Coordinates of C-alpha atoms and ligand atoms in Angstrom, one line a residue:
X7 CA -4.5 -1.1 31.2
X8 CA -4.2 -3.9 28.9
X9 CA -6.0 -7.2 28.9
X10 CA -4.8 -10.4 27.1
X11 CA -7.4 -10.4 24.3
X12 CA -4.6 -11.0 21.8
X13 CA -4.0 -14.4 23.3
X14 CA -7.4 -15.7 22.1
X15 CA -7.4 -13.8 18.9
X16 CA -6.7 -14.9 15.3
X17 CA -5.1 -12.4 13.1
X18 CA -5.7 -11.9 9.4
X19 CA -2.9 -10.2 7.5
X20 CA -3.9 -7.9 4.7
X21 CA -1.4 -6.7 2.1
X22 CA -3.4 -3.6 1.0
X23 CA -2.1 -3.2 -2.5
X24 CA -3.2 -6.7 -3.4
X25 CA -6.4 -7.1 -1.5
X26 CA -9.2 -5.2 -3.2
X27 CA -9.1 -2.2 -5.6
X28 CA -12.1 0.1 -5.3
X29 CA -11.3 2.6 -8.0
X30 CA -10.0 0.7 -10.9
X31 CA -6.3 1.9 -10.8
X32 CA -5.1 -1.7 -10.3
X33 CA -3.9 -1.1 -6.7
X34 CA -5.8 -2.4 -3.7
X35 CA -6.9 0.3 -1.3
X36 CA -8.6 1.1 2.0
X37 CA -12.1 1.5 0.6
X38 CA -11.6 -1.9 -1.1
X39 CA -10.6 -3.5 2.2
X40 CA -13.6 -1.8 4.0
X41 CA -15.9 -3.4 1.5
X42 CA -14.4 -6.9 2.1
X43 CA -14.5 -6.7 5.9
X44 CA -17.5 -9.0 6.1
X45 CA -15.4 -11.7 4.3
X46 CA -12.8 -11.5 7.1
X47 CA -15.6 -11.5 9.7
X48 CA -17.1 -14.6 8.1
X49 CA -13.7 -16.4 8.4
X50 CA -13.8 -15.5 12.1
X51 CA -10.6 -13.5 12.5
X52 CA -10.6 -11.0 15.3
X53 CA -7.7 -8.7 14.2
X54 CA -6.4 -7.4 10.9
X55 CA -2.7 -6.6 10.5
X56 CA -2.4 -4.1 7.8
X57 CA 1.0 -3.8 6.0
X58 CA 2.3 -0.2 5.7
X59 CA -0.1 2.3 4.2
X60 CA 1.8 5.4 5.0
X61 CA 3.2 7.9 2.5
X62 CA 6.0 6.2 0.7
X63 CA 7.8 6.2 -2.6
X64 CA 7.2 2.4 -2.5
X65 CA 10.8 1.3 -3.2
X66 CA 10.1 -1.6 -0.8
X67 CA 6.3 -1.5 -1.1
X68 CA 5.7 0.8 1.8
X69 CA 8.5 -0.3 4.1
X70 CA 10.2 3.0 3.1
X71 CA 8.1 5.6 4.8
X72 CA 8.4 9.3 3.9
X73 CA 5.8 10.6 6.3
X74 CA 4.5 8.6 9.2
X75 CA 1.5 10.8 9.7
X76 CA 0.1 10.6 6.1
X77 CA -1.7 7.9 4.3
X78 CA -0.3 7.1 0.9
X79 CA -2.9 8.6 -1.5
X80 CA -2.9 5.4 -3.7
X81 CA -4.6 3.7 -0.7
X82 CA -7.0 6.5 0.0
X83 CA -7.3 9.4 2.5
X84 CA -7.3 9.7 6.3
X85 CA -11.1 9.7 6.1
X86 CA -11.0 6.4 4.3
X87 CA -8.7 5.1 7.0
X88 CA -11.1 6.3 9.8
X89 CA -14.0 4.8 8.1
X90 CA -12.2 1.5 7.7
X91 CA -11.4 1.6 11.4
X92 CA -15.0 2.4 12.4
X93 CA -16.5 -0.2 10.2
X94 CA -14.0 -2.8 11.5
X95 CA -14.7 -1.9 15.1
X96 CA -18.4 -2.1 14.5
X97 CA -17.9 -5.7 13.3
X98 CA -15.7 -6.3 16.4
X99 CA -12.6 -6.5 14.3
X100 CA -9.5 -4.8 15.6
X101 CA -6.8 -3.3 13.4
X102 CA -3.1 -3.3 14.0
X103 CA -0.7 -1.3 11.8
X104 CA 2.8 -1.8 10.7
X105 CA 5.4 0.2 12.6
X106 CA 8.5 0.6 10.5
X107 CA 11.0 2.5 12.7
X108 CA 14.4 0.8 12.1
X109 CA 14.6 3.0 9.0
X110 CA 12.7 5.6 7.0
X111 CA 12.6 6.4 3.3
X112 CA 15.4 8.5 2.0
X113 CA 12.7 11.0 1.0
X114 CA 11.7 11.5 4.6
X115 CA 12.2 15.2 5.7
X116 CA 14.5 14.1 8.5
X117 CA 16.8 12.3 6.1
X118 CA 16.9 15.1 3.6
X119 CA 17.9 17.5 6.4
X120 CA 20.3 15.0 7.9
X121 CA 22.2 14.8 4.5
X122 CA 22.7 18.5 4.5
X123 CA 24.9 19.1 7.5
X124 CA 26.7 17.6 10.4
X125 CA 25.4 20.2 12.8
X126 CA 21.7 20.8 12.1
X127 CA 19.0 19.4 14.4
X128 CA 18.6 16.3 12.2
X129 CA 22.3 15.6 11.8
X130 CA 22.3 12.7 14.2
X131 CA 18.9 11.2 13.3
X132 CA 20.6 8.6 11.1
X133 CA 23.8 6.6 11.5
X134 CA 26.6 8.5 9.8
X135 CA 30.3 7.4 9.8
X136 CA 33.5 8.7 8.3
X137 CA 35.0 6.8 5.4
X138 CA 38.0 4.6 6.2
X139 CA 41.4 6.3 5.4
X140 CA 41.3 4.8 1.9
X141 CA 37.8 6.2 1.4
X142 CA 36.0 2.9 1.6
X143 CA 32.9 2.1 3.7
X144 CA 33.2 2.0 7.5
X145 CA 32.5 -1.8 7.8
X146 CA 32.2 -4.7 5.5
X147 CA 28.5 -5.2 6.1
X148 CA 26.3 -6.1 3.1
X149 CA 22.7 -4.9 2.9
X150 CA 19.8 -7.3 2.7
X151 CA 18.9 -6.3 -0.8
X152 CA 22.5 -6.5 -2.2
X153 CA 25.6 -4.3 -2.2
X154 CA 27.2 -2.6 0.8
X155 CA 25.1 -1.5 3.7
X156 CA 26.8 1.9 3.6
X157 CA 26.1 4.7 1.1
X158 CA 28.4 7.7 0.6
X159 CA 27.0 11.2 0.6
X160 CA 29.3 13.9 -0.7
X161 CA 27.7 16.8 1.1
X162 CA 28.7 15.3 4.5
X163 CA 31.7 13.4 3.2
X164 CA 30.3 10.5 5.2
X165 CA 28.5 7.2 4.8
X166 CA 25.1 6.4 6.2
X167 CA 24.0 2.9 7.2
X168 CA 21.1 1.1 5.5
X169 CA 20.5 -2.5 6.4
X170 CA 18.0 -2.7 3.6
X171 CA 17.8 -0.8 0.3
X172 CA 19.9 2.4 0.1
X173 CA 16.5 4.2 0.0
X174 CA 15.9 2.9 3.5
X175 CA 18.4 4.7 5.8
X176 CA 18.6 3.4 9.4
X177 CA 17.4 5.6 12.1
X178 CA 19.8 6.3 15.0
X179 CA 18.1 5.0 18.1
X180 CA 20.9 6.2 20.3
X181 CA 19.5 9.7 19.8
X182 CA 16.8 10.3 22.4
X183 CA 15.1 12.9 20.1
X184 CA 14.6 10.2 17.5
X185 CA 13.1 7.9 20.0
X186 CA 10.7 10.5 21.3
X187 CA 9.6 11.4 17.8
X188 CA 8.8 7.8 17.3
X189 CA 6.8 7.5 20.5
X190 CA 4.9 10.6 19.7
X191 CA 4.0 9.2 16.3
X192 CA 2.9 5.9 17.9
X193 CA 0.7 7.8 20.4
X194 CA -0.9 9.6 17.5
X195 CA -2.0 6.4 15.8
X196 CA -3.1 4.7 19.0
X197 CA -5.1 7.8 19.9
X198 CA -6.8 7.6 16.5
X199 CA -8.1 4.3 17.5
X200 CA -5.9 1.6 16.2
X201 CA -5.4 -1.5 18.3
X202 CA -1.7 -2.1 18.2
X203 CA 1.4 -2.5 16.1
X204 CA 3.4 -5.1 14.2
X205 CA 7.0 -3.9 14.6
X206 CA 9.1 -4.2 11.5
X207 CA 12.6 -5.7 12.1
X208 CA 12.5 -4.5 15.7
X209 CA 15.4 -6.8 16.8
X210 CA 17.7 -4.6 14.6
X211 CA 17.2 -1.2 16.1
X212 CA 20.1 -1.1 18.6
X213 CA 23.5 -1.2 16.9
X214 CA 26.7 -2.2 18.6
X215 CA 28.4 1.1 18.8
X216 CA 31.8 -0.3 18.0
X217 CA 30.4 -1.4 14.6
X218 CA 32.3 -4.7 14.3
X219 CA 33.3 -6.1 11.0
X220 CA 31.6 -9.3 10.0
X221 CA 33.5 -12.5 9.4
X222 CA 34.6 -12.6 5.7
X223 CA 32.8 -15.9 5.3
X224 CA 29.4 -14.6 6.6
X225 CA 26.5 -14.5 4.2
X226 CA 27.1 -11.0 2.8
X227 CA 23.4 -9.9 2.7
X228 CA 23.0 -10.7 6.4
X229 CA 26.5 -9.9 7.6
X230 CA 25.3 -6.9 9.5
X231 CA 23.7 -9.2 12.0
X232 CA 27.0 -9.1 14.0
X233 CA 26.5 -5.5 14.8
X234 CA 22.8 -5.0 14.6
X235 CA 20.7 -7.8 15.9
X236 CA 19.5 -8.0 19.4
X237 CA 21.9 -5.2 20.1
X238 CA 23.0 -3.9 23.5
X239 CA 20.2 -1.5 24.1
X240 CA 17.3 -3.1 22.3
X241 CA 15.5 -4.2 25.5
X242 CA 16.1 -0.9 27.2
X243 CA 14.5 0.9 24.1
X244 CA 11.5 -1.4 24.1
X245 CA 11.0 -1.0 27.8
X246 CA 11.1 2.8 27.4
X247 CA 8.6 2.5 24.5
X248 CA 6.4 0.4 26.6
X249 CA 6.4 2.8 29.5
X250 CA 6.0 5.9 27.3
X251 CA 3.4 4.5 24.9
X252 CA 2.2 0.9 24.9
X253 CA 1.4 0.6 28.6
X254 CA -1.0 3.6 28.2
X255 CA -3.3 1.9 25.7
X256 CA -5.1 -1.4 25.5
X257 CA -3.1 -2.5 22.5
X258 CA -1.2 -5.5 21.2
X259 CA 2.3 -5.8 19.8
X260 CA 4.1 -8.3 17.7
X261 CA 7.7 -7.7 16.9
X262 CA 9.3 -9.0 13.8
X263 CA 12.6 -10.4 15.1
X264 CA 15.1 -11.7 12.6
X265 CA 18.1 -13.6 14.0
X266 CA 16.5 -14.2 17.3
X267 CA 16.6 -17.5 19.1
X268 CA 13.9 -18.7 21.5
X269 CA 15.9 -17.7 24.6
X270 CA 16.1 -14.1 23.3
X271 CA 12.5 -14.2 22.3
X272 CA 11.6 -14.9 25.8
X273 CA 13.3 -11.7 26.9
X274 CA 11.1 -9.8 24.4
X275 CA 7.8 -11.5 25.4
X276 CA 8.1 -12.2 29.1
X277 CA 5.2 -10.1 30.5
X278 CA 7.2 -9.3 33.6
X279 CA 9.7 -7.4 31.4
X280 CA 7.2 -5.0 29.8
X281 CA 8.4 -5.1 26.2
X282 CA 6.3 -6.9 23.6
X283 CA 3.4 -9.3 23.6
X284 CA 4.9 -11.7 21.0
X285 CA 7.4 -11.9 18.2
X286 CA 7.7 -13.4 14.8
X287 CA 10.3 -16.1 14.9
X288 CA 12.2 -17.2 11.8
X289 CA 13.7 -20.6 12.8
X290 CA 11.0 -22.5 10.9
X291 CA 11.4 -20.2 7.9
X292 CA 15.1 -21.2 7.7
X293 CA 14.6 -25.0 7.4
X294 CA 14.9 -24.9 3.7
X295 CA 17.7 -22.4 3.4
X296 CA 20.7 -23.5 1.3
X297 CA 24.1 -22.4 0.3
X298 CA 22.8 -19.0 -0.9
X299 CA 20.4 -18.5 1.9
X300 CA 16.7 -18.1 1.4
X301 CA 16.7 -18.6 -2.4
X302 CA 17.4 -22.3 -2.4
X303 CA 15.8 -25.3 -4.0
X304 CA 15.9 -27.4 -0.8
X305 CA 12.8 -28.9 0.7
X306 CA 12.4 -28.8 4.5
X307 CA 12.5 -31.9 6.6
X308 CA 9.5 -32.6 8.7
X309 CA 11.5 -33.7 11.7
X310 CA 13.4 -30.4 11.7
X311 CA 10.1 -28.6 11.6
X312 CA 8.8 -30.6 14.5
X313 CA 12.0 -30.0 16.5
X314 CA 11.8 -26.2 15.9
X315 CA 8.2 -25.8 16.6
X316 CA 8.4 -27.9 19.7
X317 CA 11.4 -25.9 21.0
X318 CA 9.5 -22.7 20.6
X319 CA 6.3 -24.1 22.1
X320 CA 8.2 -25.1 25.1
X321 CA 10.7 -22.3 25.7
X322 CA 8.2 -19.5 25.4
X323 CA 6.3 -20.9 28.4
X324 CA 6.3 -17.5 30.2
X325 CA 6.2 -15.5 27.0
X326 CA 3.9 -16.0 24.1
X327 CA 4.3 -17.3 20.5
X328 CA 3.0 -16.0 17.3
X329 CA 2.2 -18.8 14.8
X330 CA 2.5 -18.4 11.1
X331 CA 3.3 -20.3 7.9
X332 CA 3.5 -17.4 5.6
X333 CA 3.3 -13.6 5.1
X334 CA 4.1 -11.0 2.5
X335 CA 7.8 -11.9 2.7
X336 CA 7.4 -15.6 2.3
X337 CA 6.2 -18.0 -0.5
X338 CA 2.9 -19.7 -0.2
X339 CA 2.6 -22.2 2.6
X340 CA 0.9 -25.0 0.7
X341 CA 3.7 -25.1 -1.8
X342 CA 6.5 -24.8 0.7
X343 CA 5.2 -27.1 3.5
X344 CA 2.4 -29.1 1.9
X345 CA 1.6 -30.6 -1.5
X346 CA 0.3 -28.1 -3.9
X347 CA -1.1 -30.4 -6.6
X348 CA -3.2 -33.6 -5.8
X349 CA -3.3 -32.9 -2.1
X350 CA -3.5 -29.1 -2.2
X351 CA -6.8 -29.0 -0.2
X352 CA -5.9 -31.8 2.2
X353 CA -2.4 -30.5 2.9
X354 CA -3.6 -26.9 3.3
X355 CA -6.1 -28.0 5.9
X356 CA -3.5 -30.2 7.6
X357 CA -1.1 -27.2 7.9
X358 CA -3.8 -25.0 9.3
X359 CA -4.8 -27.7 11.8
X360 CA -1.2 -28.2 13.0
X361 CA -0.6 -24.5 13.5
X362 CA -3.9 -23.3 14.9
X363 CA -4.1 -25.8 17.7
X364 CA -0.7 -24.8 19.0
X365 CA -0.1 -22.4 21.9
X366 CA 0.2 -18.8 20.6
X367 CA -1.6 -16.4 18.4
X368 CA -2.2 -17.6 14.8
X369 CA -1.7 -15.4 11.8
X370 CA -3.5 -16.1 8.5
X371 CA -1.9 -14.4 5.4
X372 CA -4.5 -13.3 2.8
X373 CA -5.2 -16.2 0.4
X374 CA -3.8 -18.8 2.7
X375 CA -7.4 -19.6 3.6
X376 CA -8.0 -20.4 -0.1
X377 CA -4.9 -22.6 -0.3
X378 CA -3.3 -20.3 -2.8
X379 CA 0.0 -21.8 -4.1
X380 CA 3.2 -20.3 -5.5
X381 CA 2.8 -18.5 -8.9
X382 CA 4.5 -19.8 -12.0
X383 CA 5.3 -16.6 -13.8
X384 CA 6.6 -17.1 -17.3
X385 CA 9.2 -14.3 -17.3
X386 CA 11.4 -12.3 -14.9
X387 CA 9.6 -9.2 -16.2
X388 CA 6.6 -10.2 -14.2
X389 CA 8.4 -10.0 -10.9
X390 CA 8.2 -6.6 -9.0
X391 CA 9.8 -7.2 -5.7
X392 CA 13.1 -5.5 -4.9
X393 CA 14.4 -8.6 -3.1
X394 CA 13.6 -10.9 -6.0
X395 CA 15.1 -8.5 -8.5
X396 CA 18.3 -8.1 -6.5
X397 CA 18.7 -11.8 -5.9
X398 CA 18.3 -12.3 -9.7
X399 CA 21.0 -9.8 -10.4
X400 CA 23.4 -11.3 -7.8
X401 CA 22.8 -14.8 -8.9
X402 CA 23.5 -13.9 -12.5
X403 CA 26.6 -12.0 -11.5
X404 CA 28.1 -15.0 -9.6
X405 CA 27.2 -17.2 -12.6
X406 CA 24.6 -19.5 -11.2
X407 CA 22.7 -21.4 -13.9
X408 CA 19.3 -20.3 -15.1
X409 CA 17.6 -23.4 -14.0
X410 CA 18.7 -22.9 -10.4
X411 CA 17.9 -19.2 -10.5
X412 CA 14.4 -19.7 -11.9
X413 CA 13.6 -22.6 -9.6
X414 CA 14.7 -20.8 -6.4
X415 CA 12.8 -17.7 -7.4
X416 CA 9.7 -19.7 -8.1
X417 CA 10.1 -21.4 -4.7
X418 CA 11.0 -18.3 -2.6
X419 CA 10.1 -15.0 -4.3
X420 CA 8.0 -12.7 -2.1
X421 CA 5.9 -12.0 -5.1
X422 CA 4.3 -15.4 -4.7
X423 CA 2.4 -13.9 -1.8
X424 CA 1.8 -10.5 -3.4
X425 CA -0.4 -11.4 -6.5
X426 CA -3.9 -9.9 -6.3
X427 CA -6.4 -11.7 -4.1
X428 CA -8.6 -13.8 -6.3
X429 CA -12.2 -12.9 -5.4
X430 CA -13.8 -14.7 -8.3
X431 CA -13.1 -16.5 -11.6
X432 CA -13.7 -13.5 -13.9
X433 CA -10.9 -12.1 -16.0
X434 CA -9.9 -9.5 -13.4
X435 CA -10.6 -11.9 -10.5
X436 CA -13.0 -9.4 -8.9
X437 CA -9.9 -7.6 -7.7
X438 CA -9.9 -4.6 -10.0
X439 CA -11.6 -3.3 -13.2
X440 CA -8.3 -1.9 -14.4
X441 CA -4.8 -3.3 -14.9
X442 CA -3.4 -4.9 -11.7
X443 CA 0.0 -3.5 -10.5
X444 CA 1.3 -7.1 -10.5
X445 CA 0.0 -10.0 -12.6
X446 CA -2.7 -12.3 -11.4
X447 CA -1.8 -15.8 -10.5
X448 CA -2.8 -18.1 -13.5
X449 CA -4.6 -20.2 -10.9
X450 CA -7.3 -17.6 -10.2
X451 CA -9.9 -19.3 -12.4
X452 CA -9.9 -22.3 -10.0
X453 CA -8.6 -21.0 -6.8
X454 CA -10.7 -18.1 -5.7
X455 CA -12.9 -16.9 -2.8
X456 CA -16.2 -17.3 -4.5
X457 CA -15.5 -20.9 -5.3
X458 CA -14.3 -21.6 -1.7
X459 CA -17.3 -19.9 -0.2
X460 CA -19.6 -22.0 -2.3
X461 CA -18.0 -25.3 -1.2
X462 CA -18.8 -26.3 2.4
X463 CA -15.7 -28.6 2.3
X464 CA -13.3 -25.8 1.3
X465 CA -10.2 -24.8 3.1
X466 CA -11.9 -21.5 4.0
X467 CA -14.5 -23.3 6.1
X468 CA -11.8 -25.5 7.7
X469 CA -10.1 -22.3 8.9
X470 CA -13.5 -21.1 10.2
X471 CA -13.9 -24.3 12.1
X472 CA -10.4 -24.1 13.6
X473 CA -11.1 -20.6 14.8
X474 CA -14.4 -21.8 16.4
X475 CA -12.5 -24.5 18.2
X476 CA -10.0 -22.0 19.5
X477 CA -12.9 -19.9 20.9
X478 CA -14.7 -22.9 22.5
X479 CA -11.9 -24.9 24.2
X480 CA -9.7 -23.1 26.7
X481 CA -7.1 -25.9 26.3
X482 CA -6.1 -24.4 22.9
X483 CA -5.2 -21.1 24.5
X484 CA -3.8 -22.1 27.8
X485 CA -3.0 -25.8 27.6
X486 CA 0.5 -27.2 28.0
X487 CA 2.1 -28.5 24.8
X488 CA 3.6 -32.1 24.7
X489 CA 5.0 -33.9 21.7
X490 CA 3.6 -37.4 21.2
X491 CA 6.5 -39.0 19.2
X492 CA 9.7 -37.2 18.5
X493 CA 11.0 -39.8 16.0
X494 CA 8.3 -40.5 13.5
X495 CA 9.5 -39.3 10.1
X496 CA 6.1 -38.5 8.6
X497 CA 3.6 -37.7 11.3
X498 CA 3.7 -34.7 13.7
X499 CA 1.5 -35.4 16.7
X500 CA 1.2 -33.4 19.8
X501 CA -1.1 -33.0 22.8
X502 CA -2.4 -30.0 24.6
X503 CA -3.4 -30.5 28.2
X504 CA -5.2 -28.2 30.6
X505 CA -6.6 -29.7 33.9
X506 CA -8.9 -32.5 32.7
X507 CA -9.0 -31.3 29.1
X508 CA -6.9 -33.1 26.6
X509 CA -6.6 -32.2 22.9
X510 CA -4.8 -34.5 20.6
X511 CA -3.6 -33.3 17.2
X512 CA -2.1 -35.7 14.6
X513 CA -0.9 -34.5 11.2
X514 CA 0.6 -36.5 8.4
X515 CA 3.1 -34.9 6.1
X516 CA 3.2 -37.6 3.5
X517 CA 1.2 -38.7 0.5
X518 CA 1.6 -42.3 1.5
X519 CA -0.8 -44.2 3.7
X520 CA 0.8 -45.0 7.0
X521 CA 0.0 -46.3 10.5
X522 CA 0.7 -44.2 13.5
X523 CA 0.9 -46.1 16.7
X524 CA -0.1 -44.2 19.8
X525 CA 1.9 -44.5 23.0
X526 CA 0.2 -46.4 25.8
X527 CA -0.8 -43.2 27.7
X528 CA -2.9 -42.1 24.8
X529 CA -4.0 -45.3 23.2
X530 CA -7.0 -45.9 25.3
X531 CA -8.0 -42.3 26.0
X532 CA -11.4 -42.7 24.2
X533 CA -11.0 -39.1 22.9
X534 CA -13.7 -38.0 20.4
X535 CA -13.1 -36.6 17.0
X536 CA -13.5 -32.9 16.8
X537 CA -12.3 -32.1 13.3
X538 CA -10.5 -33.8 10.4
X539 CA -9.7 -33.1 6.8
X540 CA -11.3 -36.3 5.5
X541 CA -15.1 -37.0 5.7
X542 CA -14.9 -40.3 7.4
X543 CA -12.1 -40.3 10.0
X544 CA -12.7 -42.6 13.0
X545 CA -15.0 -41.0 15.6
X546 CA -13.0 -42.2 18.5
X547 CA -9.2 -42.2 18.8
X548 CA -7.8 -45.6 18.0
X549 CA -4.6 -47.0 19.3
X550 CA -3.3 -47.5 15.8
X551 CA -4.3 -44.6 13.6
X552 CA -4.4 -45.3 9.9
X553 CA -3.4 -42.0 8.3
X554 CA -4.3 -41.1 4.8
X555 CA -2.3 -38.6 2.7
X556 CA -1.9 -35.4 4.6
X557 CA -4.6 -36.4 7.0
X558 CA -5.1 -34.1 10.0
X559 CA -7.0 -35.2 13.1
X560 CA -8.1 -33.4 16.2
X561 CA -9.4 -35.5 19.1
X562 CA -10.7 -34.1 22.4
X563 CA -11.6 -35.4 25.8
X564 CA -12.4 -33.7 29.1
Ligands
LIG147 C1 10.6 -6.6 7.0 C2 9.4 -6.5 6.1 C3 9.9 -6.6 4.7 C4 10.7 -5.4 4.4 C5 11.9 -5.3 5.5 C6 12.5 -4.0 5.5 O1 11.2 -7.8 6.9 O2 8.5 -7.5 6.5 O3 8.8 -6.7 3.8 O4 11.3 -5.5 3.2 O5 11.4 -5.5 6.8 O6 11.6 -3.0 6.0
LIG148 CA1 -7.1 1.5 -6.0

C-alpha cells in the first residue's frame, strides 16, 4: 500500500516544548505548533517529526511514556492534536510521531503492576532477573545516564533492566503480549491519521537472552551494547511489526539505530526485507568522541567525515539513508561542523548544501535553518537535561577539571538544541509571554526567525532553495553518488549521476582560500552554477576552482 513519497521528502523536526508556547506557561505546545505551520510550509518541508507528546512525567523530556494513548496535558488535548494534524494535512504537510517502545516510564500502569508480583498478567512485561548470589546486579552493564542498568525492587526481590534512566524500564519484547500491545497502539495512531513513526532506539529492543557481561574496559554507560544492540530477534520483531501494522498503512518509518554499522543498516532498510524505510546512523556523530565518549573537546576531521558519509552513501545502495547534522540529542551543527563566528552564515549554508544534495531523506532540526549555534550558559544551574546533569556528576566524581567539564558540556550538551525557538528579537523571543522552561539562548537578539525571513540572503532561504532543487532534479533523489577526490584535506566534493544528468557539489571546510583542482573527467564538463553561498561564484564550472572560506557550490549539467 505504500508509495515512496518519503524518498523525495524533507523532514523538519519539532521539539514541541521549545517550539512555540500558545498559553504563556513557558512550554511549547500543540496549538503553538499549529500556529507556526505556515513557517514550516514556507521553508518547504514536507513532513514534521514530532518528538514525544504523550503523557509522561518528563524525566527524560517525554522519552518516558506513562500512557501511550494520551497527550501530555502540558502540550494540549487530543482535540489540539487532531486540529494540528488536520491543519498540517490541509497544507500538504505530513506528521510522524515518535515511537518509544524500548522502554516505558516507571509510572506506566504495566510497570506498576509488573513490580507487584511475579505471576500477574504484567509480570513478564519487563526484563526481570534474580540478584546474583551475593545480592548484586545480574550483569555489569551501565545505563546510558549513569549508574548500573539494573534497579532492585524489593517486592519481587529482583532487578529490572533499564538501559536509560531508572525511570525508563525496558520492555520485554520476548513476550508476544507486549509486542501485540505495541502494535495495537501503533494502529491506533495510524488510524487517527498520522503518517508514520520515528522509532526510538529501535536497534536495542531484542536482548541476547544469555545477558552477557561486558568487557571490564568497555565504556560503562554503553556497555550494555554487548547484550542489547542489533540483538538476535530484532529483524524478526520488525518484520512482524511491518506485517501486522506498517504494511497496512501508507506510512514512513525511520529507526534510530545506535551502534549499527552500514551493513546492519542495510538489513533494516532493504525494501525486500520489509522492515523500516530508513535509519538514523551515528557514525558521523562519533567522529569527535574522545576518551570519555560523547562529552569530549575534540574537533572532527573533515577527511573522517567524508569517509564515513561516503561509506554510508555507497553501502545503502539498496536501502535508504537518512541525512542529518543535528537533532534534540546533539549540539548545534554550525558549532560542531562549521564555524560559528565570522563564517556562521557561510558555513551553515555549506553544511546544508553538502547534506541536502546527498542520496537519502534530509532532516532539518528546528533552528538549524537559522544557523543557531551552541549556547554559552553561564552556570550549570541553567542546564536541564538528564544526560548533561549526569555527565556533570560523573565527571566531578572521577575528578576531571572544571575547564574540561565546562568545555565538553558547552560543546556537547543536548540542551544546546533545546533552548526555545527564537521567533523574533523581543525579550521573550516571540516564544512565550511567560517564563520559558529553559533559558533562552543569549543569541536570540541577532539570530531569530524574523531577521532571517527579512533577509533574502539568509540561511533560511538557502534551505528553501535546496529543497526546491531536490524537488526539481531527479538526480538528487535517485542519482548515484561518487566522490571526486578522496584525499583533499579541506574540500569535500562529490558528484551525483543519473542517466545524462550530473550534479557536482563542492564544499570547503576551511576559512582559508584554496584552489581545488578538478579531475580531468569533470574539468571540462561545462556544468552551470545552480546555487552557491557567495553572490559571485563562477557561472560555469572551472577546472581550477578558487574556493573562498566555507564556500559551497552546486553545478549541474544534463
Ligand atoms: C533516544 C532519544 C533520546 C532519549 C533516549 C532514550 O536516543 O532520542 O532523547 O533520551 O532515546 O529514550
Ligand atoms: Ca504552553
